[in-house]
Amino acid sequence: LPVPIAVFFLLYKERMVPCCNGSSHPLLSADELALETRPGDKDELSSAGHRAPAAAGHEDLFSCCQSRNFRGASYTYFAVHVTGALVLFMTDGIVGEYSGFVYSYAVEEPLSVVHKVAGYLPSLFWGFITLGRLISIPVSYRMKPATMVFINVVGVLITFLLLLIFSSSVVFLFVGTASLGLFLSSTFPSMLAYTEDILQYRGCATTVLVTGAGIGEMVLQLLVGSIIHERGSYSFLVCGMIFGCLAFTFYAFLVFFHRMYPKPPPGKKAPAPSPALGGEGEHRS
């Protein structure tokens, strides 16, 4: 509860709550926000100053959904948003459903792992997610985000395939759990960095990606839980394999639309990413 209360307070102070536009003063003025965003760009500073009376330091909370921001955008612009969100829908959904049901899968037949031993599986999974994110920081300096996402998605697909082949092996269940944690760990930040390279974060790219990931983590857990209840524990791995195939398919579409997406004219300076999001290196870390 303290987190949403604090976020609501910040939105209220910045006059971003439509029904509560009181007389409170924003935490940062428009000039201060412009200086933090692009200190060396005088054109943007001047334009930010002209917008100050109307925007009071921020645009409306739902400004990214206004139709004027999409005028002249090609269909590939929307396709990159949708396919990127679908990849995260599947991968973050796998994180949620695997961590939520791997214990239940392990204690059922044919594995019949002791409850105490099966309890280590979720901890092993999250531990290797943490380890993988630490490893991905130096790796991201030498590898492009698109390549990292490709390796992650293919690694998830191969791991689920091997888990299905060796479904009666308790040892490989532990190995596969650690492998999944490694491959899934950097998918989300790498996808953010990849879409940043394509779109320079014009529009609602971050909102769409984060929303897609959150919905996937919620919906796929509910779906897999219902299927396990109806079809048995083996369907847990089958669902993971299907989600992995879908993630790879959506990634292939994302690469296809990336190649078709119009590149900015040579010599035109791309807009800087939002200070709230951080730079490309922060996304990858």
PDB file of C-alpha atoms in Angstrom:
ATOM      1  CA  LEU A   1       0.000   0.000   0.000  1.00  0.00           C
ATOM      2  CA  PRO A   2       2.714   2.627   0.670  1.00  0.00           C
ATOM      3  CA  VAL A   3       3.958   2.370  -2.942  1.00  0.00           C
ATOM      4  CA  PRO A   4       0.672   3.186  -4.758  1.00  0.00           C
ATOM      5  CA  ILE A   5      -0.104   5.872  -2.157  1.00  0.00           C
ATOM      6  CA  ALA A   6       3.287   7.502  -2.800  1.00  0.00           C
ATOM      7  CA  VAL A   7       2.836   7.271  -6.581  1.00  0.00           C
ATOM      8  CA  PHE A   8      -0.623   8.845  -6.341  1.00  0.00           C
ATOM      9  CA  PHE A   9       0.837  11.653  -4.218  1.00  0.00           C
ATOM     10  CA  LEU A  10       3.503  12.333  -6.869  1.00  0.00           C
ATOM     11  CA  LEU A  11       0.883  12.350  -9.634  1.00  0.00           C
ATOM     12  CA  TYR A  12      -1.227  14.758  -7.603  1.00  0.00           C
ATOM     13  CA  LYS A  13       1.709  17.081  -6.948  1.00  0.00           C
ATOM     14  CA  GLU A  14       2.550  17.119 -10.662  1.00  0.00           C
ATOM     15  CA  ARG A  15      -1.110  17.826 -11.544  1.00  0.00           C
ATOM     16  CA  MET A  16      -1.381  14.612 -13.564  1.00  0.00           C
ATOM     17  CA  VAL A  17      -4.600  13.343 -11.921  1.00  0.00           C
ATOM     18  CA  PRO A  18      -7.484  14.496 -14.152  1.00  0.00           C
ATOM     19  CA  CYS A  19     -10.103  14.806 -11.382  1.00  0.00           C
ATOM     20  CA  CYS A  20      -7.826  16.364  -8.732  1.00  0.00           C
ATOM     21  CA  ASN A  21      -6.172  19.367 -10.373  1.00  0.00           C
ATOM     22  CA  GLY A  22      -5.839  21.409  -7.214  1.00  0.00           C
ATOM     23  CA  SER A  23      -3.689  24.403  -6.410  1.00  0.00           C
ATOM     24  CA  SER A  24      -0.620  22.372  -5.433  1.00  0.00           C
ATOM     25  CA  HIS A  25       2.697  23.403  -6.925  1.00  0.00           C
ATOM     26  CA  PRO A  26       4.650  20.887  -9.076  1.00  0.00           C
ATOM     27  CA  LEU A  27       7.799  19.398  -7.573  1.00  0.00           C
ATOM     28  CA  LEU A  28       9.869  20.543 -10.585  1.00  0.00           C
ATOM     29  CA  SER A  29       9.252  23.447 -12.889  1.00  0.00           C
ATOM     30  CA  ALA A  30       9.272  23.093 -16.657  1.00  0.00           C
ATOM     31  CA  ASP A  31      12.688  24.758 -16.922  1.00  0.00           C
ATOM     32  CA  GLU A  32      14.223  22.365 -14.398  1.00  0.00           C
ATOM     33  CA  LEU A  33      12.775  19.370 -16.215  1.00  0.00           C
ATOM     34  CA  ALA A  34      14.103  20.656 -19.535  1.00  0.00           C
ATOM     35  CA  LEU A  35      17.565  21.191 -18.087  1.00  0.00           C
ATOM     36  CA  GLU A  36      17.649  17.650 -16.707  1.00  0.00           C
ATOM     37  CA  THR A  37      16.437  16.171 -19.989  1.00  0.00           C
ATOM     38  CA  ARG A  38      18.638  17.915 -22.567  1.00  0.00           C
ATOM     39  CA  PRO A  39      21.004  20.453 -20.958  1.00  0.00           C
ATOM     40  CA  GLY A  40      22.841  21.191 -24.222  1.00  0.00           C
ATOM     41  CA  ASP A  41      19.928  21.619 -26.596  1.00  0.00           C
ATOM     42  CA  LYS A  42      18.818  25.280 -26.644  1.00  0.00           C
ATOM     43  CA  ASP A  43      16.000  24.663 -29.111  1.00  0.00           C
ATOM     44  CA  GLU A  44      14.309  22.158 -26.838  1.00  0.00           C
ATOM     45  CA  LEU A  45      14.829  24.417 -23.818  1.00  0.00           C
ATOM     46  CA  SER A  46      13.076  27.265 -25.570  1.00  0.00           C
ATOM     47  CA  SER A  47      10.219  25.053 -26.759  1.00  0.00           C
ATOM     48  CA  ALA A  48       9.842  23.620 -23.260  1.00  0.00           C
ATOM     49  CA  GLY A  49       9.612  27.177 -21.920  1.00  0.00           C
ATOM     50  CA  HIS A  50       6.788  27.990 -24.338  1.00  0.00           C
ATOM     51  CA  ARG A  51       4.892  24.905 -23.210  1.00  0.00           C
ATOM     52  CA  ALA A  52       5.314  25.708 -19.526  1.00  0.00           C
ATOM     53  CA  PRO A  53       2.084  27.693 -18.927  1.00  0.00           C
ATOM     54  CA  ALA A  54      -0.110  25.071 -20.551  1.00  0.00           C
ATOM     55  CA  ALA A  55       1.596  21.870 -19.409  1.00  0.00           C
ATOM     56  CA  ALA A  56       2.931  22.936 -15.991  1.00  0.00           C
ATOM     57  CA  GLY A  57       6.009  20.748 -16.412  1.00  0.00           C
ATOM     58  CA  HIS A  58       4.302  17.626 -17.731  1.00  0.00           C
ATOM     59  CA  GLU A  59       1.900  16.610 -20.430  1.00  0.00           C
ATOM     60  CA  ASP A  60      -1.388  15.009 -19.559  1.00  0.00           C
ATOM     61  CA  LEU A  61      -1.257  11.525 -18.058  1.00  0.00           C
ATOM     62  CA  PHE A  62      -2.922  10.051 -21.156  1.00  0.00           C
ATOM     63  CA  SER A  63      -1.226  12.302 -23.704  1.00  0.00           C
ATOM     64  CA  CYS A  64       0.615   9.402 -25.332  1.00  0.00           C
ATOM     65  CA  CYS A  65      -2.728   7.931 -26.362  1.00  0.00           C
ATOM     66  CA  GLN A  66      -3.874  11.043 -28.231  1.00  0.00           C
ATOM     67  CA  SER A  67      -4.402  10.585 -31.948  1.00  0.00           C
ATOM     68  CA  ARG A  68      -2.233  13.572 -32.871  1.00  0.00           C
ATOM     69  CA  ASN A  69       0.866  11.637 -31.787  1.00  0.00           C
ATOM     70  CA  PHE A  70       0.150   8.935 -34.370  1.00  0.00           C
ATOM     71  CA  ARG A  71      -0.447  11.124 -37.407  1.00  0.00           C
ATOM     72  CA  GLY A  72       1.789  10.135 -40.278  1.00  0.00           C
ATOM     73  CA  ALA A  73       3.054   6.997 -38.523  1.00  0.00           C
ATOM     74  CA  SER A  74       3.525   3.938 -40.721  1.00  0.00           C
ATOM     75  CA  TYR A  75       1.952   0.589 -39.942  1.00  0.00           C
ATOM     76  CA  THR A  76       5.385  -0.760 -39.016  1.00  0.00           C
ATOM     77  CA  TYR A  77       5.466   1.778 -36.156  1.00  0.00           C
ATOM     78  CA  PHE A  78       2.443   0.092 -34.586  1.00  0.00           C
ATOM     79  CA  ALA A  79       3.653  -3.387 -35.543  1.00  0.00           C
ATOM     80  CA  VAL A  80       6.928  -2.918 -33.629  1.00  0.00           C
ATOM     81  CA  HIS A  81       4.976  -1.896 -30.524  1.00  0.00           C
ATOM     82  CA  VAL A  82       2.586  -4.838 -30.757  1.00  0.00           C
ATOM     83  CA  THR A  83       5.130  -7.557 -31.554  1.00  0.00           C
ATOM     84  CA  GLY A  84       7.542  -6.313 -28.874  1.00  0.00           C
ATOM     85  CA  ALA A  85       4.737  -6.360 -26.306  1.00  0.00           C
ATOM     86  CA  LEU A  86       3.712  -9.870 -27.390  1.00  0.00           C
ATOM     87  CA  VAL A  87       7.265 -11.174 -26.962  1.00  0.00           C
ATOM     88  CA  LEU A  88       7.312  -9.809 -23.401  1.00  0.00           C
ATOM     89  CA  PHE A  89       3.772 -11.092 -22.867  1.00  0.00           C
ATOM     90  CA  MET A  90       5.061 -14.613 -23.507  1.00  0.00           C
ATOM     91  CA  THR A  91       8.457 -14.419 -21.796  1.00  0.00           C
ATOM     92  CA  ASP A  92       7.257 -12.675 -18.634  1.00  0.00           C
ATOM     93  CA  GLY A  93       4.280 -15.013 -18.643  1.00  0.00           C
ATOM     94  CA  ILE A  94       6.690 -17.955 -18.658  1.00  0.00           C
ATOM     95  CA  VAL A  95       8.520 -16.443 -15.682  1.00  0.00           C
ATOM     96  CA  GLY A  96       5.261 -16.181 -13.754  1.00  0.00           C
ATOM     97  CA  GLU A  97       3.839 -19.577 -14.625  1.00  0.00           C
ATOM     98  CA  TYR A  98       7.103 -21.491 -14.214  1.00  0.00           C
ATOM     99  CA  SER A  99       7.947 -20.025 -10.827  1.00  0.00           C
ATOM    100  CA  GLY A 100       4.359 -20.510  -9.722  1.00  0.00           C
ATOM    101  CA  PHE A 101       3.849 -24.146 -10.772  1.00  0.00           C
ATOM    102  CA  VAL A 102       7.253 -25.841 -10.943  1.00  0.00           C
ATOM    103  CA  TYR A 103       6.861 -26.983  -7.330  1.00  0.00           C
ATOM    104  CA  SER A 104       3.434 -28.490  -8.052  1.00  0.00           C
ATOM    105  CA  TYR A 105       4.805 -30.196 -11.155  1.00  0.00           C
ATOM    106  CA  ALA A 106       7.789 -31.673  -9.296  1.00  0.00           C
ATOM    107  CA  VAL A 107       5.809 -33.267  -6.449  1.00  0.00           C
ATOM    108  CA  GLU A 108       3.352 -34.979  -8.824  1.00  0.00           C
ATOM    109  CA  GLU A 109       3.969 -38.206 -10.740  1.00  0.00           C
ATOM    110  CA  PRO A 110       6.120 -39.303 -12.509  1.00  0.00           C
ATOM    111  CA  LEU A 111       8.805 -37.283 -10.706  1.00  0.00           C
ATOM    112  CA  SER A 112       7.330 -37.447  -7.172  1.00  0.00           C
ATOM    113  CA  VAL A 113      10.064 -35.245  -5.715  1.00  0.00           C
ATOM    114  CA  VAL A 114      10.135 -34.907  -1.935  1.00  0.00           C
ATOM    115  CA  HIS A 115       8.345 -31.716  -0.877  1.00  0.00           C
ATOM    116  CA  LYS A 116      11.407 -30.264   0.845  1.00  0.00           C
ATOM    117  CA  VAL A 117      13.596 -30.849  -2.233  1.00  0.00           C
ATOM    118  CA  ALA A 118      10.927 -29.521  -4.608  1.00  0.00           C
ATOM    119  CA  GLY A 119      10.818 -26.336  -2.555  1.00  0.00           C
ATOM    120  CA  TYR A 120      14.329 -25.508  -3.767  1.00  0.00           C
ATOM    121  CA  LEU A 121      13.175 -25.250  -7.402  1.00  0.00           C
ATOM    122  CA  PRO A 122      11.525 -21.781  -7.229  1.00  0.00           C
ATOM    123  CA  SER A 123      14.509 -20.468  -5.253  1.00  0.00           C
ATOM    124  CA  LEU A 124      16.898 -21.934  -7.830  1.00  0.00           C
ATOM    125  CA  PHE A 125      14.875 -20.350 -10.636  1.00  0.00           C
ATOM    126  CA  TRP A 126      14.880 -16.856  -9.110  1.00  0.00           C
ATOM    127  CA  GLY A 127      18.494 -17.191  -8.040  1.00  0.00           C
ATOM    128  CA  PHE A 128      19.611 -17.846 -11.614  1.00  0.00           C
ATOM    129  CA  ILE A 129      17.431 -14.978 -12.858  1.00  0.00           C
ATOM    130  CA  THR A 130      19.395 -12.702 -10.528  1.00  0.00           C
ATOM    131  CA  LEU A 131      22.687 -14.248 -11.631  1.00  0.00           C
ATOM    132  CA  GLY A 132      21.726 -13.920 -15.291  1.00  0.00           C
ATOM    133  CA  ARG A 133      20.944 -10.217 -14.894  1.00  0.00           C
ATOM    134  CA  LEU A 134      24.343  -9.645 -13.325  1.00  0.00           C
ATOM    135  CA  ILE A 135      26.042 -11.529 -16.169  1.00  0.00           C
ATOM    136  CA  SER A 136      24.033  -9.640 -18.809  1.00  0.00           C
ATOM    137  CA  ILE A 137      25.486  -6.274 -17.734  1.00  0.00           C
ATOM    138  CA  PRO A 138      29.023  -6.863 -19.131  1.00  0.00           C
ATOM    139  CA  VAL A 139      27.625  -8.986 -21.983  1.00  0.00           C
ATOM    140  CA  SER A 140      25.425  -6.092 -23.159  1.00  0.00           C
ATOM    141  CA  TYR A 141      28.520  -3.991 -23.872  1.00  0.00           C
ATOM    142  CA  ARG A 142      29.726  -6.539 -26.430  1.00  0.00           C
ATOM    143  CA  MET A 143      26.443  -7.761 -27.885  1.00  0.00           C
ATOM    144  CA  LYS A 144      23.539  -6.023 -29.579  1.00  0.00           C
ATOM    145  CA  PRO A 145      20.129  -6.079 -27.829  1.00  0.00           C
ATOM    146  CA  ALA A 146      18.539  -7.895 -30.794  1.00  0.00           C
ATOM    147  CA  THR A 147      21.120 -10.675 -30.517  1.00  0.00           C
ATOM    148  CA  MET A 148      20.593 -10.978 -26.773  1.00  0.00           C
ATOM    149  CA  VAL A 149      16.826 -11.302 -27.204  1.00  0.00           C
ATOM    150  CA  PHE A 150      17.346 -13.925 -29.934  1.00  0.00           C
ATOM    151  CA  ILE A 151      19.658 -15.989 -27.695  1.00  0.00           C
ATOM    152  CA  ASN A 152      17.215 -15.721 -24.799  1.00  0.00           C
ATOM    153  CA  VAL A 153      14.172 -16.797 -26.796  1.00  0.00           C
ATOM    154  CA  VAL A 154      15.971 -19.677 -28.520  1.00  0.00           C
ATOM    155  CA  GLY A 155      17.472 -20.771 -25.191  1.00  0.00           C
ATOM    156  CA  VAL A 156      14.023 -20.886 -23.580  1.00  0.00           C
ATOM    157  CA  LEU A 157      12.676 -22.908 -26.503  1.00  0.00           C
ATOM    158  CA  ILE A 158      15.521 -25.458 -26.410  1.00  0.00           C
ATOM    159  CA  THR A 159      15.337 -25.770 -22.615  1.00  0.00           C
ATOM    160  CA  PHE A 160      11.617 -26.591 -22.687  1.00  0.00           C
ATOM    161  CA  LEU A 161      12.219 -29.093 -25.495  1.00  0.00           C
ATOM    162  CA  LEU A 162      14.861 -30.873 -23.413  1.00  0.00           C
ATOM    163  CA  LEU A 163      12.618 -30.756 -20.339  1.00  0.00           C
ATOM    164  CA  LEU A 164       9.937 -32.530 -22.354  1.00  0.00           C
ATOM    165  CA  ILE A 165      12.399 -35.151 -23.632  1.00  0.00           C
ATOM    166  CA  PHE A 166      13.850 -35.817 -20.164  1.00  0.00           C
ATOM    167  CA  SER A 167      10.584 -35.304 -18.308  1.00  0.00           C
ATOM    168  CA  SER A 168      11.274 -38.257 -15.972  1.00  0.00           C
ATOM    169  CA  SER A 169      14.691 -36.978 -14.841  1.00  0.00           C
ATOM    170  CA  VAL A 170      14.767 -35.079 -11.542  1.00  0.00           C
ATOM    171  CA  VAL A 171      18.366 -34.000 -12.140  1.00  0.00           C
ATOM    172  CA  PHE A 172      17.564 -32.441 -15.495  1.00  0.00           C
ATOM    173  CA  LEU A 173      14.549 -30.676 -13.960  1.00  0.00           C
ATOM    174  CA  PHE A 174      16.974 -28.804 -11.711  1.00  0.00           C
ATOM    175  CA  VAL A 175      19.363 -28.166 -14.614  1.00  0.00           C
ATOM    176  CA  GLY A 176      16.530 -26.974 -16.843  1.00  0.00           C
ATOM    177  CA  THR A 177      15.175 -24.699 -14.119  1.00  0.00           C
ATOM    178  CA  ALA A 178      18.566 -23.012 -13.770  1.00  0.00           C
ATOM    179  CA  SER A 179      18.894 -22.742 -17.556  1.00  0.00           C
ATOM    180  CA  LEU A 180      15.463 -21.130 -17.897  1.00  0.00           C
ATOM    181  CA  GLY A 181      16.348 -18.616 -15.206  1.00  0.00           C
ATOM    182  CA  LEU A 182      19.497 -17.616 -17.088  1.00  0.00           C
ATOM    183  CA  PHE A 183      17.785 -17.224 -20.461  1.00  0.00           C
ATOM    184  CA  LEU A 184      14.734 -15.370 -19.136  1.00  0.00           C
ATOM    185  CA  SER A 185      16.725 -13.022 -16.914  1.00  0.00           C
ATOM    186  CA  SER A 186      17.751 -10.400 -19.471  1.00  0.00           C
ATOM    187  CA  THR A 187      14.853 -10.682 -21.919  1.00  0.00           C
ATOM    188  CA  PHE A 188      12.913  -7.718 -20.540  1.00  0.00           C
ATOM    189  CA  PRO A 189      15.778  -5.160 -20.370  1.00  0.00           C
ATOM    190  CA  SER A 190      17.169  -6.353 -23.713  1.00  0.00           C
ATOM    191  CA  MET A 191      13.777  -5.921 -25.360  1.00  0.00           C
ATOM    192  CA  LEU A 192      13.514  -2.383 -23.954  1.00  0.00           C
ATOM    193  CA  ALA A 193      16.952  -1.560 -25.332  1.00  0.00           C
ATOM    194  CA  TYR A 194      16.098  -3.132 -28.702  1.00  0.00           C
ATOM    195  CA  THR A 195      12.888  -1.155 -29.132  1.00  0.00           C
ATOM    196  CA  GLU A 196      14.730   1.977 -28.000  1.00  0.00           C
ATOM    197  CA  ASP A 197      17.157   1.476 -30.883  1.00  0.00           C
ATOM    198  CA  ILE A 198      14.231   1.190 -33.304  1.00  0.00           C
ATOM    199  CA  LEU A 199      11.804   3.848 -32.056  1.00  0.00           C
ATOM    200  CA  GLN A 200      13.953   6.239 -29.966  1.00  0.00           C
ATOM    201  CA  TYR A 201      10.984   5.991 -27.570  1.00  0.00           C
ATOM    202  CA  ARG A 202       8.587   8.136 -29.520  1.00  0.00           C
ATOM    203  CA  GLY A 203       5.034   7.538 -28.366  1.00  0.00           C
ATOM    204  CA  CYS A 204       3.974   4.923 -25.855  1.00  0.00           C
ATOM    205  CA  ALA A 205       6.676   2.294 -26.437  1.00  0.00           C
ATOM    206  CA  THR A 206       7.571   1.780 -22.788  1.00  0.00           C
ATOM    207  CA  THR A 207       3.940   1.851 -21.669  1.00  0.00           C
ATOM    208  CA  VAL A 208       2.943  -0.770 -24.237  1.00  0.00           C
ATOM    209  CA  LEU A 209       5.892  -3.071 -23.433  1.00  0.00           C
ATOM    210  CA  VAL A 210       5.523  -2.902 -19.658  1.00  0.00           C
ATOM    211  CA  THR A 211       1.758  -3.369 -19.881  1.00  0.00           C
ATOM    212  CA  GLY A 212       2.150  -6.372 -22.174  1.00  0.00           C
ATOM    213  CA  ALA A 213       4.669  -7.975 -19.829  1.00  0.00           C
ATOM    214  CA  GLY A 214       2.482  -7.420 -16.776  1.00  0.00           C
ATOM    215  CA  ILE A 215      -0.655  -8.772 -18.423  1.00  0.00           C
ATOM    216  CA  GLY A 216       1.235 -11.827 -19.655  1.00  0.00           C
ATOM    217  CA  GLU A 217       2.575 -12.619 -16.195  1.00  0.00           C
ATOM    218  CA  MET A 218      -0.966 -12.440 -14.827  1.00  0.00           C
ATOM    219  CA  VAL A 219      -2.934 -14.163 -17.605  1.00  0.00           C
ATOM    220  CA  LEU A 220      -0.593 -17.085 -18.347  1.00  0.00           C
ATOM    221  CA  GLN A 221      -0.452 -18.104 -14.686  1.00  0.00           C
ATOM    222  CA  LEU A 222      -4.248 -18.290 -14.611  1.00  0.00           C
ATOM    223  CA  LEU A 223      -4.341 -20.166 -17.914  1.00  0.00           C
ATOM    224  CA  VAL A 224      -1.664 -22.718 -16.985  1.00  0.00           C
ATOM    225  CA  GLY A 225      -3.211 -23.312 -13.560  1.00  0.00           C
ATOM    226  CA  SER A 226      -6.553 -24.109 -15.178  1.00  0.00           C
ATOM    227  CA  ILE A 227      -4.951 -26.440 -17.745  1.00  0.00           C
ATOM    228  CA  ILE A 228      -2.948 -28.303 -15.093  1.00  0.00           C
ATOM    229  CA  HIS A 229      -6.129 -28.754 -13.076  1.00  0.00           C
ATOM    230  CA  GLU A 230      -7.934 -30.218 -16.094  1.00  0.00           C
ATOM    231  CA  ARG A 231      -5.165 -32.110 -17.947  1.00  0.00           C
ATOM    232  CA  GLY A 232      -2.594 -33.058 -15.333  1.00  0.00           C
ATOM    233  CA  SER A 233       0.929 -31.930 -14.426  1.00  0.00           C
ATOM    234  CA  TYR A 234       2.567 -32.913 -17.744  1.00  0.00           C
ATOM    235  CA  SER A 235       0.679 -30.103 -19.488  1.00  0.00           C
ATOM    236  CA  PHE A 236       2.845 -27.682 -17.480  1.00  0.00           C
ATOM    237  CA  LEU A 237       5.840 -28.350 -19.765  1.00  0.00           C
ATOM    238  CA  VAL A 238       3.670 -28.517 -22.891  1.00  0.00           C
ATOM    239  CA  CYS A 239       2.295 -25.043 -22.128  1.00  0.00           C
ATOM    240  CA  GLY A 240       5.820 -23.721 -21.600  1.00  0.00           C
ATOM    241  CA  MET A 241       6.899 -25.158 -24.955  1.00  0.00           C
ATOM    242  CA  ILE A 242       3.928 -23.553 -26.717  1.00  0.00           C
ATOM    243  CA  PHE A 243       4.612 -20.179 -25.094  1.00  0.00           C
ATOM    244  CA  GLY A 244       8.282 -20.437 -26.080  1.00  0.00           C
ATOM    245  CA  CYS A 245       7.334 -21.135 -29.711  1.00  0.00           C
ATOM    246  CA  LEU A 246       4.965 -18.178 -29.722  1.00  0.00           C
ATOM    247  CA  ALA A 247       7.652 -15.914 -28.240  1.00  0.00           C
ATOM    248  CA  PHE A 248      10.083 -16.956 -30.979  1.00  0.00           C
ATOM    249  CA  THR A 249       7.415 -16.393 -33.658  1.00  0.00           C
ATOM    250  CA  PHE A 250       6.613 -12.908 -32.387  1.00  0.00           C
ATOM    251  CA  TYR A 251      10.328 -12.105 -32.201  1.00  0.00           C
ATOM    252  CA  ALA A 252      10.709 -13.146 -35.847  1.00  0.00           C
ATOM    253  CA  PHE A 253       7.860 -10.771 -36.757  1.00  0.00           C
ATOM    254  CA  LEU A 254       9.519  -8.015 -34.718  1.00  0.00           C
ATOM    255  CA  VAL A 255      12.778  -8.423 -36.657  1.00  0.00           C
ATOM    256  CA  PHE A 256      10.819  -8.414 -39.922  1.00  0.00           C
ATOM    257  CA  PHE A 257       9.025  -5.163 -39.035  1.00  0.00           C
ATOM    258  CA  HIS A 258      12.305  -3.684 -37.790  1.00  0.00           C
ATOM    259  CA  ARG A 259      13.831  -4.173 -41.245  1.00  0.00           C
ATOM    260  CA  MET A 260      10.818  -2.494 -42.828  1.00  0.00           C
ATOM    261  CA  TYR A 261      10.672   0.367 -40.322  1.00  0.00           C
ATOM    262  CA  PRO A 262      11.777   3.665 -41.935  1.00  0.00           C
ATOM    263  CA  LYS A 263      15.128   4.889 -40.652  1.00  0.00           C
ATOM    264  CA  PRO A 264      15.600   8.539 -39.636  1.00  0.00           C
ATOM    265  CA  PRO A 265      17.177  10.767 -42.310  1.00  0.00           C
ATOM    266  CA  PRO A 266      20.994  10.960 -42.157  1.00  0.00           C
ATOM    267  CA  GLY A 267      22.232  13.830 -40.037  1.00  0.00           C
ATOM    268  CA  LYS A 268      18.992  14.125 -38.092  1.00  0.00           C
ATOM    269  CA  LYS A 269      19.556  13.868 -34.389  1.00  0.00           C
ATOM    270  CA  ALA A 270      17.430  11.216 -32.705  1.00  0.00           C
ATOM    271  CA  PRO A 271      15.508  12.354 -29.632  1.00  0.00           C
ATOM    272  CA  ALA A 272      17.039  11.427 -26.303  1.00  0.00           C
ATOM    273  CA  PRO A 273      15.369   8.751 -24.178  1.00  0.00           C
ATOM    274  CA  SER A 274      13.275   9.888 -21.253  1.00  0.00           C
ATOM    275  CA  PRO A 275      15.255  10.577 -18.054  1.00  0.00           C
ATOM    276  CA  ALA A 276      12.819   8.403 -16.148  1.00  0.00           C
ATOM    277  CA  LEU A 277      13.797   5.446 -18.310  1.00  0.00           C
ATOM    278  CA  GLY A 278      17.537   5.966 -18.306  1.00  0.00           C
ATOM    279  CA  GLY A 279      19.971   5.294 -21.117  1.00  0.00           C
ATOM    280  CA  GLU A 280      20.417   2.202 -23.170  1.00  0.00           C
ATOM    281  CA  GLY A 281      23.009   0.766 -20.807  1.00  0.00           C
ATOM    282  CA  GLU A 282      20.622   1.077 -17.880  1.00  0.00           C
ATOM    283  CA  HIS A 283      17.925  -0.816 -19.782  1.00  0.00           C
ATOM    284  CA  ARG A 284      20.296  -3.642 -20.545  1.00  0.00           C
ATOM    285  CA  SER A 285      21.409  -3.867 -16.946  1.00  0.00           C
TER     286      SER A 285
END
